XYZ file of C-alpha atoms in Angstrom:
525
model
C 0.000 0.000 0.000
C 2.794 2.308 0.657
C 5.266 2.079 -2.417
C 1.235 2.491 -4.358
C 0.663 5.290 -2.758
C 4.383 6.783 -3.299
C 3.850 6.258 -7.254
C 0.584 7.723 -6.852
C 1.600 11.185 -5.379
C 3.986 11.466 -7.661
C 2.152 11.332 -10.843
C -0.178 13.608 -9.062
C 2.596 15.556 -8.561
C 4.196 15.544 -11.780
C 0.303 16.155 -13.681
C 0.099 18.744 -11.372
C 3.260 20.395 -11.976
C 2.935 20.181 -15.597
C -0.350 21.584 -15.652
C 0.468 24.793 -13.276
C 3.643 25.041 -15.374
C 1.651 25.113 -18.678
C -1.096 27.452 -17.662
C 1.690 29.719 -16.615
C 3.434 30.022 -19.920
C 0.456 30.406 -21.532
C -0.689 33.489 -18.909
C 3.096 35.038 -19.547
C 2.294 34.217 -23.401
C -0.960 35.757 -23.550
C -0.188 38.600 -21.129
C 2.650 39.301 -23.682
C 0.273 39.449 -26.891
C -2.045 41.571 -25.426
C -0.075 44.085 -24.387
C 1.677 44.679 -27.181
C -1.576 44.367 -29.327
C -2.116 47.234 -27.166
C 1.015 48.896 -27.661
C 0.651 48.229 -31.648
C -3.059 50.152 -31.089
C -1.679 53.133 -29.307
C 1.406 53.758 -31.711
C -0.875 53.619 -34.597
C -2.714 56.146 -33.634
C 0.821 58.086 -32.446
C 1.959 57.657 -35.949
C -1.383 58.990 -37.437
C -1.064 62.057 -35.118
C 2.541 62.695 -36.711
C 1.038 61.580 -40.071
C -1.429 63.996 -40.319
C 0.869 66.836 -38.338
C 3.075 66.137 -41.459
C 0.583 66.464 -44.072
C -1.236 69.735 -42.536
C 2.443 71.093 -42.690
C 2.297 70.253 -46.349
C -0.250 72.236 -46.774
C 0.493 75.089 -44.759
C 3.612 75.721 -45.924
C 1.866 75.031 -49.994
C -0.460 77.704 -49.003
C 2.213 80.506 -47.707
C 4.230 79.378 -51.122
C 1.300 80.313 -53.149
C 0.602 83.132 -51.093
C 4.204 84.310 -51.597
C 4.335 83.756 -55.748
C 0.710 86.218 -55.857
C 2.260 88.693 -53.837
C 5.959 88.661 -55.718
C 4.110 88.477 -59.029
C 1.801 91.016 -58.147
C 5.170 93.193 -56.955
C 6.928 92.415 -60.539
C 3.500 93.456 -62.065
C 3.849 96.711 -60.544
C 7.517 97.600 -60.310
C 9.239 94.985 -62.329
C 11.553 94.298 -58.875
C 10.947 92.088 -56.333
C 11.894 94.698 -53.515
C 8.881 95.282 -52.110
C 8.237 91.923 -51.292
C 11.839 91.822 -48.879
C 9.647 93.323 -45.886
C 6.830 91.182 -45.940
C 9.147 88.156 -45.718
C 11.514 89.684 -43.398
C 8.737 89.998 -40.829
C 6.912 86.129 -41.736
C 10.165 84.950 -40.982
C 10.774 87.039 -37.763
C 7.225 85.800 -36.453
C 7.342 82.118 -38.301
C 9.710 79.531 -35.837
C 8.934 76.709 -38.739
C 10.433 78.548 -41.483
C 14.194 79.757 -41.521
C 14.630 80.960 -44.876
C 12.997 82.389 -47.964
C 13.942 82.977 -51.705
C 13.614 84.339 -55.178
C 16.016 82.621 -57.992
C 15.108 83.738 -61.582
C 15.258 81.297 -64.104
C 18.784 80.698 -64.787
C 19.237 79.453 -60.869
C 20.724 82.802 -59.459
C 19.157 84.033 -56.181
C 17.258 87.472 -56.765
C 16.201 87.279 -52.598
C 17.676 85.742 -49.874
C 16.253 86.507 -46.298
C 17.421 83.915 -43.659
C 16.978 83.692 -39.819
C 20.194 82.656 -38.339
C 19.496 81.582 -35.082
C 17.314 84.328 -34.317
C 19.026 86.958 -36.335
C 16.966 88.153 -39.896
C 19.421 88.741 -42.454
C 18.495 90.297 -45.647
C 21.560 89.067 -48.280
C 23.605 91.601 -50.385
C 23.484 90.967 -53.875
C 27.319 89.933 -53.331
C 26.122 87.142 -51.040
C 23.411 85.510 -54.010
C 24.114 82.327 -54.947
C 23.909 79.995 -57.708
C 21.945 77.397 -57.195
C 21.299 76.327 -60.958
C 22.712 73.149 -59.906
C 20.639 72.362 -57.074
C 17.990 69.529 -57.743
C 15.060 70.999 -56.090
C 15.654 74.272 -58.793
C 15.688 71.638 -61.549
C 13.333 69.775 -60.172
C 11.169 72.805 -59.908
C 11.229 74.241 -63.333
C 9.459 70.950 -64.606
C 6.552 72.071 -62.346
C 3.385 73.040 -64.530
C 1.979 76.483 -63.535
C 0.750 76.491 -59.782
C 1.958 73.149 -59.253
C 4.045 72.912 -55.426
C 7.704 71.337 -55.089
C 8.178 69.828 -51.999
C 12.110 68.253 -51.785
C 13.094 65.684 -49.929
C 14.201 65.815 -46.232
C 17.889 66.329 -46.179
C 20.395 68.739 -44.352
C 20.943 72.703 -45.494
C 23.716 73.131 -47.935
C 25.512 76.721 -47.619
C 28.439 77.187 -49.760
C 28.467 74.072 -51.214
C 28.506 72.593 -48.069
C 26.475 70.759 -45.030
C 25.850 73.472 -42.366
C 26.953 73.077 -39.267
C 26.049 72.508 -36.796
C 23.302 70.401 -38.810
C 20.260 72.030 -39.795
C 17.487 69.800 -41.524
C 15.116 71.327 -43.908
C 12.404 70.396 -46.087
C 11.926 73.116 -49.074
C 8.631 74.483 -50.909
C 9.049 75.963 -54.561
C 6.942 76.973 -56.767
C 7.224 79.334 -60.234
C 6.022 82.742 -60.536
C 5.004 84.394 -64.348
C 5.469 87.899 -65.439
C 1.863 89.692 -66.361
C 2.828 87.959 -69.632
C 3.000 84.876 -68.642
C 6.855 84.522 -68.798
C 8.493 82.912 -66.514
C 10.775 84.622 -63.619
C 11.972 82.136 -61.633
C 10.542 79.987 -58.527
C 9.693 80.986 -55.182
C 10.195 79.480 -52.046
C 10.804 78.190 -48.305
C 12.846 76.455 -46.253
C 11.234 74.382 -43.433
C 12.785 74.279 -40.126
C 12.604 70.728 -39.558
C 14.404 70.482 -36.459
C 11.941 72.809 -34.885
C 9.042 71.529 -35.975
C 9.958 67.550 -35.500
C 10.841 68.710 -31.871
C 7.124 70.276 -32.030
C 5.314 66.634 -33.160
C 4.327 66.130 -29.580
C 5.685 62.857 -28.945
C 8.760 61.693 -28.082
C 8.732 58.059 -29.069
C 8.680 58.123 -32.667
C 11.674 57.927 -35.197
C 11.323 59.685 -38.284
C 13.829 58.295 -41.833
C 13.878 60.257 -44.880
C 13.656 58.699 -48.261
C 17.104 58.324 -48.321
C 16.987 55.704 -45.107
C 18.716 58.502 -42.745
C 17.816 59.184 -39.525
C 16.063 62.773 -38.573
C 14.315 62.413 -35.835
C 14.376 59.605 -33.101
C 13.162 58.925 -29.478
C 16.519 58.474 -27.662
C 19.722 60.287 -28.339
C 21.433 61.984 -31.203
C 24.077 59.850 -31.631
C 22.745 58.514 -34.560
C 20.797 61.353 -36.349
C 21.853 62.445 -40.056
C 23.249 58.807 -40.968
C 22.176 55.923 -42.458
C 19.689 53.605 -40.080
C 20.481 50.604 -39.272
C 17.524 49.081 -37.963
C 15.784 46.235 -39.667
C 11.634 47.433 -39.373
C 10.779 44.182 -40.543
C 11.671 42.150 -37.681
C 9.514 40.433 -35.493
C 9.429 38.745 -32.221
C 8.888 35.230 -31.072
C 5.575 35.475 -31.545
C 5.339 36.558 -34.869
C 4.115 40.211 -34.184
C 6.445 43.272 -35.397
C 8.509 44.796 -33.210
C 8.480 47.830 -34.800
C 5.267 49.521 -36.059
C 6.080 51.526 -39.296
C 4.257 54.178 -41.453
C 5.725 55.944 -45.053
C 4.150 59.273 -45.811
C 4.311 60.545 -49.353
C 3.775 63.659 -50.372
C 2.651 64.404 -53.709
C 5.027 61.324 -54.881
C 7.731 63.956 -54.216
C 9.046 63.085 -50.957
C 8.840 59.714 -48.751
C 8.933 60.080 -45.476
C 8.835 56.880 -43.086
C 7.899 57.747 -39.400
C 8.271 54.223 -36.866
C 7.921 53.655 -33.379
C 8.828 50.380 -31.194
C 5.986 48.070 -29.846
C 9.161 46.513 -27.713
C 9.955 50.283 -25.749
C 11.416 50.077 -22.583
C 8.583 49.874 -20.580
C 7.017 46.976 -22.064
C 9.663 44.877 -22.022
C 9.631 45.919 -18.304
C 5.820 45.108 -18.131
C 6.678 42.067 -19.779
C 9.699 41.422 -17.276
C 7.549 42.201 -14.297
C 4.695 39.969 -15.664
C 6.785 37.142 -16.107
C 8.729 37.282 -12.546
C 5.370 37.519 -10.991
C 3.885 34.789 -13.202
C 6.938 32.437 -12.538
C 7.296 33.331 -8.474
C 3.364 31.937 -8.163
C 3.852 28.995 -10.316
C 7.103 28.143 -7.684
C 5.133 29.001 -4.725
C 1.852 26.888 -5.990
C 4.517 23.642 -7.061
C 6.282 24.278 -3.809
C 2.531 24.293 -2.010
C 1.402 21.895 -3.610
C 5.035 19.477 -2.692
C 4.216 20.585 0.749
C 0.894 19.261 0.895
C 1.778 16.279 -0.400
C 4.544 15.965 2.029
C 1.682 16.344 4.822
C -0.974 14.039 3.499
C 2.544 11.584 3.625
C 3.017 12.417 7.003
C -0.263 12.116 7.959
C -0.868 8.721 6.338
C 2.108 7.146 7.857
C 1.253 8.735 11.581
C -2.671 7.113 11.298
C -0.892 3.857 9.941
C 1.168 4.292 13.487
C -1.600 5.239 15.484
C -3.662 2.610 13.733
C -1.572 0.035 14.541
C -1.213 0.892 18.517
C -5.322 1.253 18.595
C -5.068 -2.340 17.486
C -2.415 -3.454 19.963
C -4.305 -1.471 22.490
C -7.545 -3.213 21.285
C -5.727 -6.181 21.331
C -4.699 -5.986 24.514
C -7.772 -4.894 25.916
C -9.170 -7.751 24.579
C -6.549 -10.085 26.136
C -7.659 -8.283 29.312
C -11.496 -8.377 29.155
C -11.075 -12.432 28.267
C -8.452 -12.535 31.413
C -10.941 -10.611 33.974
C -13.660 -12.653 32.656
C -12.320 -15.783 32.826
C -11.218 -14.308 36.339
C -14.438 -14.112 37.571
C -15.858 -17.000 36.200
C -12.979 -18.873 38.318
C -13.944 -16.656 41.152
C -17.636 -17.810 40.542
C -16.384 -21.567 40.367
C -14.669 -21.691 43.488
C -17.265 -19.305 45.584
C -19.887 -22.331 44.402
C -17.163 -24.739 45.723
C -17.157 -23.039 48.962
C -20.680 -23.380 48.940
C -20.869 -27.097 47.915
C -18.292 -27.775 50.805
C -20.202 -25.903 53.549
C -23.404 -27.975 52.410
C -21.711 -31.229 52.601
C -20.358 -30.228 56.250
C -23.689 -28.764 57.428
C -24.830 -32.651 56.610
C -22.706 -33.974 59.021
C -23.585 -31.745 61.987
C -25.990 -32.294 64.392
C -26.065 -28.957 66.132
C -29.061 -26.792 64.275
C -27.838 -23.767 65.347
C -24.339 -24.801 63.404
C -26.472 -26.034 60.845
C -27.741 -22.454 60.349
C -24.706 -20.361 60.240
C -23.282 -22.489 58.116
C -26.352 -22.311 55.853
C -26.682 -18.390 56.065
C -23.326 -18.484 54.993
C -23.702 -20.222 51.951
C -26.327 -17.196 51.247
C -23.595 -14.834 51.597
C -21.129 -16.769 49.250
C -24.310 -17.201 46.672
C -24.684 -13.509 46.621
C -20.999 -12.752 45.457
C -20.669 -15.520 43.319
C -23.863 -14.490 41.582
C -22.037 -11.052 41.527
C -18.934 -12.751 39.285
C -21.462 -14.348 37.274
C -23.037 -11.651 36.102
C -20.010 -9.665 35.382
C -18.435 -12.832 33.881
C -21.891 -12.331 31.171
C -21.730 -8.601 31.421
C -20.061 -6.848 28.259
C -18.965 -4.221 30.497
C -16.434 -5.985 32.713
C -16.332 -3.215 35.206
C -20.101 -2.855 35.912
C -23.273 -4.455 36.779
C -26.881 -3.697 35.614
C -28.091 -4.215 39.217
C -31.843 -4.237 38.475
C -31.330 -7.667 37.163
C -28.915 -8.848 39.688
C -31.164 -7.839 42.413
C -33.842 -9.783 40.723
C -31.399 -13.029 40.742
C -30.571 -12.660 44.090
C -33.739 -12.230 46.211
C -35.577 -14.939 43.878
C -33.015 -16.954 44.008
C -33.154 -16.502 48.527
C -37.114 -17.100 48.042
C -36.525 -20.595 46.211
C -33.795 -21.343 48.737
C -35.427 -20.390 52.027
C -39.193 -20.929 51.470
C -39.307 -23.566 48.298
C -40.471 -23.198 44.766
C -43.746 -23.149 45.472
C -43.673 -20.646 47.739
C -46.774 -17.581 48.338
C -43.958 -14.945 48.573
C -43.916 -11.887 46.404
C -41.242 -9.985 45.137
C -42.443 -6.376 44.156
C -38.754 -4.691 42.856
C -39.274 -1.129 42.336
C -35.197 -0.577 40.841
C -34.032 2.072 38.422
C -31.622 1.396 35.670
C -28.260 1.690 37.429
C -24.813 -0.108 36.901
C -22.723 -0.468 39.791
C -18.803 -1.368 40.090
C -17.659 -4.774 42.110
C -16.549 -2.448 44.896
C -20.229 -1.181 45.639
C -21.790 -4.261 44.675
C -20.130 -6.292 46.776
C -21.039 -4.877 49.923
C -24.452 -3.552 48.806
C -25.630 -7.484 47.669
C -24.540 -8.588 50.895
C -26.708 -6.149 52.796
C -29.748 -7.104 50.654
C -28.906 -10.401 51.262
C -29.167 -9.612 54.797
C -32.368 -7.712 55.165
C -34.355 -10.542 52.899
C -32.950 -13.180 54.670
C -34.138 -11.884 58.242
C -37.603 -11.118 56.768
C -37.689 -14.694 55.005
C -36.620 -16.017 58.030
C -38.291 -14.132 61.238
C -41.365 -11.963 59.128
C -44.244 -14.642 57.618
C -45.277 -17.173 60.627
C -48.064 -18.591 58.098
C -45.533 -18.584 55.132
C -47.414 -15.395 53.198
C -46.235 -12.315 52.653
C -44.370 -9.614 50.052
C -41.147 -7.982 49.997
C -40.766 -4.797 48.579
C -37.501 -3.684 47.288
C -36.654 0.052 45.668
C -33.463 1.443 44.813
C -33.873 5.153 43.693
C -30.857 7.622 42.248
C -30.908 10.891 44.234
C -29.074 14.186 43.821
C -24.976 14.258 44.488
C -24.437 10.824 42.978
C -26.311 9.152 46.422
C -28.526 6.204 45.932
C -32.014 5.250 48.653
C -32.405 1.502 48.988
C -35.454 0.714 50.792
C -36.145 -3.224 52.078
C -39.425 -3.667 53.710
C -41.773 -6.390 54.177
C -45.739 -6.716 55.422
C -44.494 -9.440 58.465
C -44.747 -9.513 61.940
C -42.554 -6.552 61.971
C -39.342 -6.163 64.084
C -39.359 -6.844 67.667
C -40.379 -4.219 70.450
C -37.598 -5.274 72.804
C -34.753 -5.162 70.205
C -32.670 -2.618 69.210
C -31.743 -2.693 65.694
C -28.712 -1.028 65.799
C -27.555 -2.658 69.722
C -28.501 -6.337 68.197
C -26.199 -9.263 69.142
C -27.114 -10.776 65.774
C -23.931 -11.200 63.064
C -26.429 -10.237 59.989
C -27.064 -6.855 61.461
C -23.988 -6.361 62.693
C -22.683 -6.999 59.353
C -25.101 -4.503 57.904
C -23.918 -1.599 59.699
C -19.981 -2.853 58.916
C -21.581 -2.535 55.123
C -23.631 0.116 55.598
C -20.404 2.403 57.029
C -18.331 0.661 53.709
C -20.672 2.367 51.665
C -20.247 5.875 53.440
C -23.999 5.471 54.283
C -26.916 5.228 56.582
C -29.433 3.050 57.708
C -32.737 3.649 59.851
C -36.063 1.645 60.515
C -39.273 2.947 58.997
C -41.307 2.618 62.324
C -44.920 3.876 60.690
C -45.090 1.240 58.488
C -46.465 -2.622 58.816
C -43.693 -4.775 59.110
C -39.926 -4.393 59.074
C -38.619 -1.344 56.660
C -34.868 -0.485 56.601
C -34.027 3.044 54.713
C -30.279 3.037 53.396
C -28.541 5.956 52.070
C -25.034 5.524 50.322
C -22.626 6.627 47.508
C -21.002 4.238 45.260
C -17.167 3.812 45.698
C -15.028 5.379 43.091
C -12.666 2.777 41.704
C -8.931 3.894 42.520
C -7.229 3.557 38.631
């Protein structure tokens, strides 16, 4: 049963494991999906917000381009110089943070206006200072344009002198041609956009922005990297398939491709993620560990009951060795009292004294009583008590058949409640009976008539009333029950005293009445 057992617990415990270890990967699993199907929903709708911050840009800055060409053309229309038109872009500029420069270049790519904010300072360029830019691509790329048509170039870094500005300064720039009154052409017209500025201004600080030439313009940690070619891979994805980064490409007007991305894998999801799984991990331990621990106890509890159940049934065991020793005790007890008695009878036969004769026969009452006493405990279950009800009604019926024949005219009225008494009262308490009925049998009915009443009551304080009373002849005047020479009296006080009692003589009533008292002795363990 207990190897069985052993290979039971511990496929329970290995089921049991597997299972709490298998709903816990799939909690971290799950856990893990939806949060960054989350995180995918909340950076698509960052990357609209910068999607459409981008395209209202567009067509801001298309609108103050076109705004621009009416008002130079409208200038050339009235002067034939673009001079008036310096002011009005001096101040947009001075008031416009997105924008940090403006221009004029005619047709064959030579600046006519130049107005630039340089870090904070408006400068209006000498005609000294123009440039050529009939080289640039965005002037080229410009004079394809069909009339009202916008240029918008790619996002790259300003060029100065042939060279990259420094420190870096990113710019997307707006062109578009302006016609004389005769519909000739004069050139384009045109800003500069401020990137830096206004990708510091998209509100968020999580998103990475490319141009379309793969660079990097804009991203959510450091600068390190900004102005060179990226080197992350968008298309990865994680071990569950999803994308770990979310991406978006903006074109504008097929001119310029811009690719704004965010991570679904930032920081704080992985330590979401990180927490998530510690936690998840921790409970599954704790539960396997529980779980090995209550095990362990139903183990330990199984073994101490097999313990425990195996002293019960030594103790049983032993108890009943004991219960078939005391009986067997008391039926030898029984056996040798009726011995004693069979002896006495054969000596009485051989005396001739009657008064001999008698003692020796009253005698053999007294050894009756307590070897009906063994008896009964001998067929008792209950090797320590008596039911005394039915003792009493063995012992004074058996005295009647004894003293007075079987065809006696005594009766026996037993008025007894249900009590069980140990040896140690019974004893002496059978003897007294045996007493008191033995006197009335003997000295109460002259004509051989007569009843005997018997009642043993419980009262309060664990005392018992005995009452033994016949409808005789009654006691006699002259005697003093408790002065009389007689052993059986005699006797019954000795008793009386063993059972911490006391006995008096009913005087109102017909006949002889004795009213006992007592406690039952305690049995010393």
């Amino acid at each position: 049963m207990s190897k069985k057992l052993i290979a039971t617990s511990i496929v329970l415990f290995v089921i049991l494991s597997i299972t709490i270890w298998s709903i816990t990967i799939i909690r971290i699993n799950n856990y893990e999906k939806n949060l960054i199907t989350l995180e995918l929903a909340e950076s698509d709708t960052k990357l609209s917000l910068a999607s459409d911050q981008l395209l209202n840009l567009y067509e801001t800055s298309k609108k103050k381009v076109l705004f621009f060409k009416d008002l130079a053309e409208a200038n050339y229309r009235k002067n034939k110089t673009f001079n008036d038109i310096r002011d009005v872009l001096y101040l947009f500029l001075k008031n416009e943070d997105n924008y940090f420069q403006a221009r004029i270049i005619n047709t064959k790519g030579q600046e006519v206006l130049k107005i630039e904010n340089m870090y904070n300072s408006i400068s209006i360029y000498e005609h000294k200072y123009l440039e050529d830019k009939s080289n640039r691509y965005y002037f080229q790329e410009s004079l394809k344009l069909k009339k009202g048509q916008l240029f918008i170039s790619n996002l790259d870094l300003n060029i100065e002198n042939n060279k990259v500005e420094l420190p870096y300064r990113p710019t997307v720039r707006f062109f578009t041609k302006i016609y004389s009154p005769d519909q000739d052409l004069l050139g384009i017209v045109g800003l500069n956009l401020n990137a830096e500025t206004w990708l510091n201004g998209i509100g968020t600080n999580d998103i990475n922005i490319l141009n379309n030439a793969n660079e990097v313009f804009y991203k959510e940690s450091g600068r390190q990297d900004l102005y060179t070619k990226s080197k992350k891979d968008l298309t990865l994805r994680d071990t569950n398939g999803k994308p770990i980064y979310n991406v978006k490409d903006v074109i504008i007007m097929g001119m310029s491709t811009w690719t704004l991305y965010t991570s679904i894998h930032s920081a704080a999801v992985e330590e979401k993620i990180k927490t998530n799984k510690k936690k998840s991990i921790s409970f599954a331990v704790f539960l396997n560990l529980g779980l090995l621990f209550f095990i362990f106890t139903i183990h330990n509890l199984y073994y101490k009951n097999k313990h425990i159940s195996s002293l019960n049934n030594a103790i049983n065991q032993r108890l009943d060795e004991r219960n078939t020793l005391l009986k067997e005790i008391h039926h030898r007890v029984k056996n040798n009292l009726q011995v004693i008695t069979s002896l006495l009878n054969l000596q009485s036969r051989n005396i001739k004294d009657e008064e001999v004769k008698s003692i020796l026969k009253y005698s053999q009452y007294r050894i009756k009583s307590i070897a009906l006493l063994h008896e009964n405990l001998y067929r008792s279950e209950d090797l320590s008590k008596i039911n005394y009800a039915d003792y009493l009604k063995q012992l004074v019926n058996g005295l009647i058949v004894s003293m007075k024949g079987s065809t006696n005219e005594i009766q026996l009225n037993l008025d007894v409640d249900t009590v069980h008494f140990n040896i140690d009262t019974s004893i002496p308490l059978g003897l007294i009976i045996n007493e008191l009925v033995t006197n009335s049998l003997k000295y109460a009915f002259t004509d051989g008539i007569g009843i005997i009443c018997i009642s043993l009551k419980r009262q309060a304080s664990n005392s018992f009333l005995l009452r033994v009373s016949d409808n005789g002849k009654g006691f006699p005047k002259g005697i003093k029950f408790r002065d009389t020479d007689t052993l059986g009296l005699k006797l019954v006080h000795k008793l009386v005293l063993q059972l911490n009692g006391n006995i008096e003589k009913d005087n109102l009533q017909t006949g002889t009445a004795f009213i006992i008292t007592f406690q039952e002795i305690q049995e010393l363990s």
